[in-house]
Amino acid sequence: MKTAALDFHLPPELIAQEPAARRDESRLLVVDRSNGKIEHAVFKDLPNFLPQPCRLFRNNATVFKARLRGRRDGGGAVECLLLEPGVEPGLFWCLLRPGKRLQPGKSFTLGLGEATCQVVNKNDEGEYLVKFLENDEVVDPLDVAERFGEMPLPPYIERGSGEDHRLQDLDPTRYQTVYADPQNRVAAAAPTAGLHFTPELFKQLEIGGSRFYDLTLHVGLGTFQPVSVDDLNDHHIHEEFYSIPSETVAALKPDASGGPRVMVGTTSVRSAEDFAKKNKSYEGGTWSTRADLFIRPPFDFQVTDHLITNFHLPRSTLLCLVASFLDPKDETGLEQLKAIYAEAIEQRYRFFSYGDAMLIL
């Protein structure tokens, strides 16, 4: 498949710059794969469309304040985006800008000089290994980020000054699911399909007999970055660490009770399908490894019966995943997805992280 097939035109005004006033008042486009029927609803109507009971699987990763702004020794500004911990305490792989001025051996400071960040190494992907210090002592980069960092909003969400103060105050809460586990500060980007859920909606689904099961995928930027090669066969898929507790492993089994399996978001799909590919016996209790799965047509889904997802960026691997789910047998799912997106654009749905949602049955 050529990467150009993943292009589509999106009017810029449909890129959501802020969340809906209430999480579950986002719009919901419902697609029935059995007959191609499309319905338009509101996310709080979800229980009216999901089979009851069902098993819902969600990524409980917490987005940490991964964007840091500092200053180089020479006085220039630095932007640092934390990606993934290094193997030793105090080390974290990061993206740095301007990287050319921050080669190994250079450093920058945060705040009023309270924290020092030393560049230790650089890999072939342009990521920098940085050591975090305070008073010459190694410190936890996540603790430093909590004090000096900002929420890592994607670049298509614009935040300026003045009238944007309201949104800047809103982002730390709304760019986070209500079920994010503070013990799992591992996400550099939000698992956005989960942003629409509210405690009230959970309760309504649970009254109907449905149950929620947690897993944790360390969401990185590779999930959302556009594919840069011309042919998808040449694309090197990124890897992300995930962990699935034993209760969730048991619930993923095809013969487990509780109704069809509903994945909340593409990160849940990637974790669960990677697990199913590597552990066909569903044994061993808690499962932890790195997902290296590129889901694209054709794809044999093992544990995903229904999917809740947002509307994704052009040329992203997430479009491949959703297209595969629409038609796992061949590439016709991409044409179906483009037709669905065209209708969503005509109906003025809001796209990307703070945008509306889609349910594929």
Short mmCIF file of C-alpha atoms in Angstrom, two decimals:
data_model
loop_
_atom_site.label_atom_id
_atom_site.label_comp_id
_atom_site.label_asym_id
_atom_site.label_seq_id
_atom_site.Cartn_x
_atom_site.Cartn_y
_atom_site.Cartn_z
CA MET A 1 0.00 0.00 0.00
CA LYS A 2 1.25 3.46 -0.89
CA THR A 3 1.33 5.96 1.97
CA ALA A 4 -0.40 8.53 -0.22
CA ALA A 5 -3.55 6.41 0.08
CA LEU A 6 -3.75 7.56 3.71
CA ASP A 7 -4.19 11.20 2.72
CA PHE A 8 -7.47 13.08 3.05
CA HIS A 9 -8.41 16.75 3.11
CA LEU A 10 -9.58 18.13 6.44
CA PRO A 11 -10.77 21.74 6.77
CA PRO A 12 -8.55 23.31 9.45
CA GLU A 13 -11.53 24.58 11.42
CA LEU A 14 -12.55 20.98 12.16
CA ILE A 15 -9.37 20.35 14.17
CA ALA A 16 -10.67 20.54 17.73
CA GLN A 17 -8.81 23.14 19.80
CA GLU A 18 -10.65 22.40 23.04
CA PRO A 19 -12.74 19.56 24.46
CA ALA A 20 -16.53 19.46 24.54
CA ALA A 21 -18.08 21.31 27.47
CA ARG A 22 -18.79 17.92 29.04
CA ARG A 23 -16.81 14.80 28.20
CA ASP A 24 -19.77 12.61 27.22
CA GLU A 25 -21.39 15.35 25.13
CA SER A 26 -18.91 14.79 22.31
CA ARG A 27 -20.58 13.56 19.14
CA LEU A 28 -20.55 9.86 18.29
CA LEU A 29 -20.58 8.42 14.78
CA VAL A 30 -21.75 4.79 14.86
CA VAL A 31 -20.81 2.35 12.08
CA ASP A 32 -22.36 -1.10 11.76
CA ARG A 33 -19.93 -3.27 9.78
CA SER A 34 -22.59 -5.89 9.04
CA ASN A 35 -24.63 -3.57 6.82
CA GLY A 36 -22.58 -0.37 6.44
CA LYS A 37 -25.21 1.70 8.22
CA ILE A 38 -24.07 4.97 9.81
CA GLU A 39 -25.87 6.72 12.66
CA HIS A 40 -25.14 10.02 14.36
CA ALA A 41 -25.47 10.32 18.12
CA VAL A 42 -23.87 11.77 21.26
CA PHE A 43 -21.30 9.85 23.29
CA LYS A 44 -23.56 9.57 26.34
CA ASP A 45 -25.85 7.48 24.09
CA LEU A 46 -23.15 4.78 23.94
CA PRO A 47 -25.15 2.28 26.07
CA ASN A 48 -27.93 2.41 23.46
CA PHE A 49 -25.57 1.02 20.81
CA LEU A 50 -23.25 -1.37 22.64
CA PRO A 51 -24.43 -4.95 23.19
CA GLN A 52 -25.16 -5.47 26.87
CA PRO A 53 -23.35 -6.90 28.66
CA CYS A 54 -19.94 -6.39 27.11
CA ARG A 55 -16.30 -6.34 28.19
CA LEU A 56 -14.60 -2.97 27.73
CA PHE A 57 -10.81 -2.73 27.74
CA ARG A 58 -9.18 0.63 28.45
CA ASN A 59 -5.67 2.05 28.72
CA ASN A 60 -5.25 3.54 32.20
CA ALA A 61 -1.94 5.30 31.48
CA THR A 62 -1.58 8.77 32.98
CA VAL A 63 -0.23 11.56 30.78
CA PHE A 64 2.65 13.22 32.59
CA LYS A 65 3.85 16.80 32.08
CA ALA A 66 6.29 15.70 29.43
CA ARG A 67 7.07 19.09 27.82
CA LEU A 68 9.83 21.04 29.56
CA ARG A 69 11.14 24.49 28.68
CA GLY A 70 14.68 25.37 29.73
CA ARG A 71 17.73 27.39 28.82
CA ARG A 72 21.10 26.40 27.44
CA ASP A 73 24.34 27.39 29.09
CA GLY A 74 24.72 30.07 26.44
CA GLY A 75 21.29 31.51 27.18
CA GLY A 76 19.23 30.08 24.30
CA ALA A 77 15.80 28.55 24.82
CA VAL A 78 15.38 24.76 24.88
CA GLU A 79 12.28 22.63 24.46
CA CYS A 80 12.52 19.08 25.82
CA LEU A 81 9.87 16.41 25.34
CA LEU A 82 10.24 13.32 27.55
CA LEU A 83 9.61 10.05 25.74
CA GLU A 84 10.77 6.98 27.65
CA PRO A 85 12.90 6.13 30.72
CA GLY A 86 16.48 5.03 30.27
CA VAL A 87 17.82 1.88 31.86
CA GLU A 88 19.45 3.69 34.79
CA PRO A 89 17.90 6.05 37.39
CA GLY A 90 17.80 9.69 36.37
CA LEU A 91 17.98 8.97 32.64
CA PHE A 92 15.23 9.64 30.11
CA TRP A 93 15.08 9.53 26.31
CA CYS A 94 13.87 12.88 24.98
CA LEU A 95 13.34 14.98 21.91
CA LEU A 96 15.31 18.24 22.09
CA ARG A 97 14.97 21.47 20.17
CA PRO A 98 17.30 22.88 18.95
CA GLY A 99 19.04 19.51 18.88
CA LYS A 100 22.08 20.71 16.92
CA ARG A 101 23.09 22.88 19.86
CA LEU A 102 22.55 20.11 22.42
CA GLN A 103 24.92 17.35 21.42
CA PRO A 104 26.25 14.87 24.04
CA GLY A 105 28.21 16.70 26.69
CA LYS A 106 26.02 19.82 26.58
CA SER A 107 23.46 20.73 29.24
CA PHE A 108 20.50 23.00 29.98
CA THR A 109 18.65 24.09 33.10
CA LEU A 110 15.01 24.25 34.20
CA GLY A 111 13.21 26.82 36.31
CA LEU A 112 15.63 29.26 37.93
CA GLY A 113 18.44 26.77 37.59
CA GLU A 114 17.03 24.33 40.15
CA ALA A 115 17.41 21.33 37.83
CA THR A 116 20.24 20.55 35.41
CA CYS A 117 19.76 18.32 32.37
CA GLN A 118 22.89 16.78 30.87
CA VAL A 119 22.82 15.31 27.36
CA VAL A 120 24.47 11.90 27.56
CA ASN A 121 23.86 10.26 24.21
CA LYS A 122 21.96 10.43 20.92
CA ASN A 123 20.49 7.53 18.93
CA ASP A 124 19.92 7.04 15.21
CA GLU A 125 16.28 8.16 15.53
CA GLY A 126 17.32 11.60 16.73
CA GLU A 127 16.38 10.98 20.36
CA TYR A 128 18.62 12.20 23.17
CA LEU A 129 19.41 10.44 26.42
CA VAL A 130 19.33 13.07 29.18
CA LYS A 131 20.41 12.83 32.81
CA PHE A 132 18.42 14.85 35.36
CA LEU A 133 20.23 16.35 38.35
CA GLU A 134 19.52 18.64 41.29
CA ASN A 135 22.41 19.83 43.47
CA ASP A 136 24.60 17.40 41.52
CA GLU A 137 22.42 14.49 42.67
CA VAL A 138 20.51 12.22 40.26
CA VAL A 139 16.74 12.77 40.55
CA ASP A 140 13.60 11.17 39.08
CA PRO A 141 12.83 12.88 35.74
CA LEU A 142 9.09 12.37 36.31
CA ASP A 143 9.26 14.30 39.58
CA VAL A 144 11.14 17.08 37.81
CA ALA A 145 8.53 17.08 35.04
CA GLU A 146 5.71 17.34 37.55
CA ARG A 147 7.22 20.56 38.94
CA PHE A 148 8.51 22.22 35.78
CA GLY A 149 6.63 20.58 32.92
CA GLU A 150 3.54 21.22 30.81
CA MET A 151 0.97 18.85 29.37
CA PRO A 152 2.32 17.58 26.02
CA LEU A 153 -0.51 18.75 23.80
CA PRO A 154 -0.05 17.78 20.14
CA PRO A 155 1.17 20.57 17.84
CA TYR A 156 -2.17 20.96 16.07
CA ILE A 157 -3.71 22.21 19.36
CA GLU A 158 -2.62 25.83 19.54
CA ARG A 159 -2.17 27.64 22.84
CA GLY A 160 -1.13 31.25 22.89
CA SER A 161 -1.55 33.82 25.63
CA GLY A 162 -4.28 36.09 26.90
CA GLU A 163 -7.64 34.55 26.04
CA ASP A 164 -6.08 31.06 26.08
CA HIS A 165 -5.51 31.08 29.87
CA ARG A 166 -8.86 29.35 30.38
CA LEU A 167 -7.82 26.52 28.07
CA GLN A 168 -4.36 26.25 29.58
CA ASP A 169 -5.98 25.77 32.99
CA LEU A 170 -8.35 23.20 31.49
CA ASP A 171 -5.76 21.04 29.71
CA PRO A 172 -4.20 19.31 32.75
CA THR A 173 -7.61 17.85 33.60
CA ARG A 174 -9.24 17.33 30.23
CA TYR A 175 -6.20 15.93 28.40
CA GLN A 176 -6.44 13.03 30.85
CA THR A 177 -8.98 10.23 31.18
CA VAL A 178 -11.05 10.12 34.37
CA TYR A 179 -9.70 6.60 35.00
CA ALA A 180 -6.00 7.43 34.51
CA ASP A 181 -3.98 5.69 37.23
CA PRO A 182 -1.58 8.17 38.89
CA GLN A 183 0.75 5.23 39.59
CA ASN A 184 1.16 4.82 35.82
CA ARG A 185 2.71 8.13 34.75
CA VAL A 186 3.92 6.66 31.47
CA ALA A 187 2.13 8.42 28.60
CA ALA A 188 3.63 11.23 26.49
CA ALA A 189 0.25 11.55 24.74
CA ALA A 190 -3.32 10.84 25.84
CA PRO A 191 -5.23 7.67 24.87
CA THR A 192 -7.84 9.99 23.42
CA ALA A 193 -10.79 7.65 22.87
CA GLY A 194 -11.08 7.39 26.65
CA LEU A 195 -11.41 11.15 27.11
CA HIS A 196 -15.16 10.92 26.42
CA PHE A 197 -16.01 8.68 29.39
CA THR A 198 -17.51 9.99 32.64
CA PRO A 199 -18.15 8.25 35.98
CA GLU A 200 -21.87 8.49 35.25
CA LEU A 201 -21.45 6.69 31.94
CA PHE A 202 -19.38 3.97 33.61
CA LYS A 203 -22.14 3.44 36.15
CA GLN A 204 -24.81 3.25 33.47
CA LEU A 205 -22.87 0.61 31.54
CA GLU A 206 -22.13 -1.38 34.69
CA ILE A 207 -25.82 -1.39 35.62
CA GLY A 208 -26.40 -3.05 32.26
CA GLY A 209 -23.95 -5.79 33.20
CA SER A 210 -20.86 -4.55 31.38
CA ARG A 211 -17.41 -4.57 33.00
CA PHE A 212 -14.25 -2.55 32.49
CA TYR A 213 -10.76 -4.04 32.40
CA ASP A 214 -7.55 -2.05 32.61
CA LEU A 215 -4.28 -2.42 30.76
CA THR A 216 -1.39 0.02 30.48
CA LEU A 217 0.39 1.03 27.30
CA HIS A 218 3.16 3.63 27.47
CA VAL A 219 1.83 5.91 24.75
CA GLY A 220 4.64 7.49 22.75
CA LEU A 221 4.73 9.97 19.91
CA GLY A 222 5.29 7.23 17.33
CA THR A 223 1.61 6.34 17.57
CA PHE A 224 0.59 9.69 16.11
CA GLN A 225 3.47 10.72 13.86
CA PRO A 226 2.75 10.64 10.11
CA VAL A 227 4.36 7.91 8.06
CA SER A 228 7.34 9.45 6.25
CA VAL A 229 8.10 6.75 3.65
CA ASP A 230 6.31 6.40 0.31
CA ASP A 231 5.48 2.71 0.72
CA LEU A 232 4.02 1.26 3.93
CA ASN A 233 6.15 -1.85 3.42
CA ASP A 234 9.16 0.33 4.20
CA HIS A 235 7.72 1.80 7.39
CA HIS A 236 9.48 0.76 10.59
CA ILE A 237 6.77 0.59 13.24
CA HIS A 238 7.64 2.08 16.63
CA GLU A 239 7.61 -0.03 19.78
CA GLU A 240 5.76 0.75 23.01
CA PHE A 241 5.89 -1.05 26.35
CA TYR A 242 2.63 -2.39 27.76
CA SER A 243 1.41 -4.40 30.72
CA ILE A 244 -1.79 -6.43 31.05
CA PRO A 245 -2.78 -7.62 34.55
CA SER A 246 -3.94 -11.20 35.07
CA GLU A 247 -7.63 -10.25 35.48
CA THR A 248 -7.58 -8.50 32.11
CA VAL A 249 -5.72 -11.41 30.50
CA ALA A 250 -8.48 -13.75 31.68
CA ALA A 251 -11.19 -11.43 30.38
CA LEU A 252 -9.59 -11.28 26.92
CA LYS A 253 -10.08 -15.00 26.33
CA PRO A 254 -12.53 -15.72 23.51
CA ASP A 255 -14.48 -18.17 25.68
CA ALA A 256 -14.66 -15.87 28.73
CA SER A 257 -18.12 -14.75 29.83
CA GLY A 258 -19.27 -11.15 29.75
CA GLY A 259 -20.25 -10.50 26.14
CA PRO A 260 -18.27 -9.08 23.20
CA ARG A 261 -14.90 -7.39 23.73
CA VAL A 262 -14.90 -3.64 23.14
CA MET A 263 -11.56 -1.86 22.81
CA VAL A 264 -11.50 1.73 24.04
CA GLY A 265 -9.02 3.28 21.66
CA THR A 266 -6.30 2.13 19.32
CA THR A 267 -3.76 1.84 22.16
CA SER A 268 -5.95 -0.82 23.77
CA VAL A 269 -6.24 -2.61 20.42
CA ARG A 270 -2.49 -2.57 19.90
CA SER A 271 -1.76 -3.93 23.37
CA ALA A 272 -4.43 -6.63 23.31
CA GLU A 273 -3.74 -7.84 19.76
CA ASP A 274 0.01 -7.87 20.35
CA PHE A 275 -0.60 -9.96 23.46
CA ALA A 276 -2.91 -12.36 21.60
CA LYS A 277 -0.33 -12.84 18.86
CA LYS A 278 2.44 -13.65 21.35
CA ASN A 279 0.45 -15.63 23.95
CA LYS A 280 -2.09 -17.76 22.14
CA SER A 281 -2.78 -19.83 25.28
CA TYR A 282 -3.75 -16.75 27.36
CA GLU A 283 -1.69 -18.15 30.21
CA GLY A 284 0.91 -16.79 32.58
CA GLY A 285 -0.96 -14.20 34.60
CA THR A 286 0.25 -10.61 34.21
CA TRP A 287 1.84 -10.01 30.81
CA SER A 288 4.41 -7.29 30.09
CA THR A 289 6.41 -6.72 26.93
CA ARG A 290 6.90 -4.28 24.05
CA ALA A 291 4.32 -3.99 21.30
CA ASP A 292 5.93 -4.16 17.87
CA LEU A 293 2.75 -4.86 15.93
CA PHE A 294 1.87 -2.93 12.77
CA ILE A 295 -1.88 -3.42 12.25
CA ARG A 296 -2.73 -2.86 8.60
CA PRO A 297 -4.85 -4.64 5.98
CA PRO A 298 -5.18 -7.57 5.90
CA PHE A 299 -5.20 -8.37 9.62
CA ASP A 300 -6.73 -11.18 11.64
CA PHE A 301 -8.14 -9.60 14.82
CA GLN A 302 -8.11 -12.08 17.69
CA VAL A 303 -9.56 -10.18 20.65
CA THR A 304 -11.29 -7.08 19.25
CA ASP A 305 -15.03 -7.38 18.56
CA HIS A 306 -15.95 -3.67 18.63
CA LEU A 307 -13.90 -0.48 18.64
CA ILE A 308 -14.31 3.01 20.11
CA THR A 309 -11.92 5.49 18.54
CA ASN A 310 -11.42 9.14 17.61
CA PHE A 311 -10.86 10.57 14.13
CA HIS A 312 -7.18 10.29 13.21
CA LEU A 313 -4.52 12.23 11.33
CA PRO A 314 -3.76 11.72 7.64
CA ARG A 315 -0.84 9.38 6.88
CA SER A 316 -0.93 7.87 10.37
CA THR A 317 -0.62 4.19 11.24
CA LEU A 318 -3.86 4.63 13.20
CA LEU A 319 -5.75 5.03 9.94
CA CYS A 320 -4.31 1.67 8.88
CA LEU A 321 -5.54 0.09 12.12
CA VAL A 322 -9.09 1.43 11.82
CA ALA A 323 -9.28 0.56 8.13
CA SER A 324 -8.17 -2.98 8.97
CA PHE A 325 -10.95 -3.31 11.51
CA LEU A 326 -13.58 -2.11 9.02
CA ASP A 327 -12.53 -4.88 6.63
CA PRO A 328 -9.83 -7.23 7.94
CA LYS A 329 -9.60 -9.21 4.69
CA ASP A 330 -8.17 -6.65 2.27
CA GLU A 331 -7.51 -2.97 1.62
CA THR A 332 -11.13 -2.06 0.85
CA GLY A 333 -11.52 -1.01 4.48
CA LEU A 334 -9.48 2.09 3.70
CA GLU A 335 -11.98 3.19 1.07
CA GLN A 336 -14.78 2.59 3.57
CA LEU A 337 -12.95 4.65 6.15
CA LYS A 338 -12.43 7.52 3.73
CA ALA A 339 -16.16 7.50 2.92
CA ILE A 340 -16.98 7.58 6.65
CA TYR A 341 -14.53 10.43 7.21
CA ALA A 342 -16.05 12.33 4.27
CA GLU A 343 -19.47 12.09 5.91
CA ALA A 344 -18.02 13.13 9.26
CA ILE A 345 -16.49 16.19 7.59
CA GLU A 346 -19.78 17.01 5.87
CA GLN A 347 -21.56 16.71 9.22
CA ARG A 348 -18.92 18.97 10.84
CA TYR A 349 -17.54 16.45 13.31
CA ARG A 350 -14.49 17.62 15.25
CA PHE A 351 -11.24 15.77 14.59
CA PHE A 352 -8.17 14.53 16.48
CA SER A 353 -7.36 14.50 20.20
CA TYR A 354 -10.04 16.84 21.54
CA GLY A 355 -12.48 15.87 18.81
CA ASP A 356 -15.46 13.57 18.55
CA ALA A 357 -15.66 9.78 18.61
CA MET A 358 -16.58 6.82 16.45
CA LEU A 359 -18.01 3.43 17.46
CA ILE A 360 -17.46 0.55 15.03
CA LEU A 361 -19.70 -2.43 15.69
#
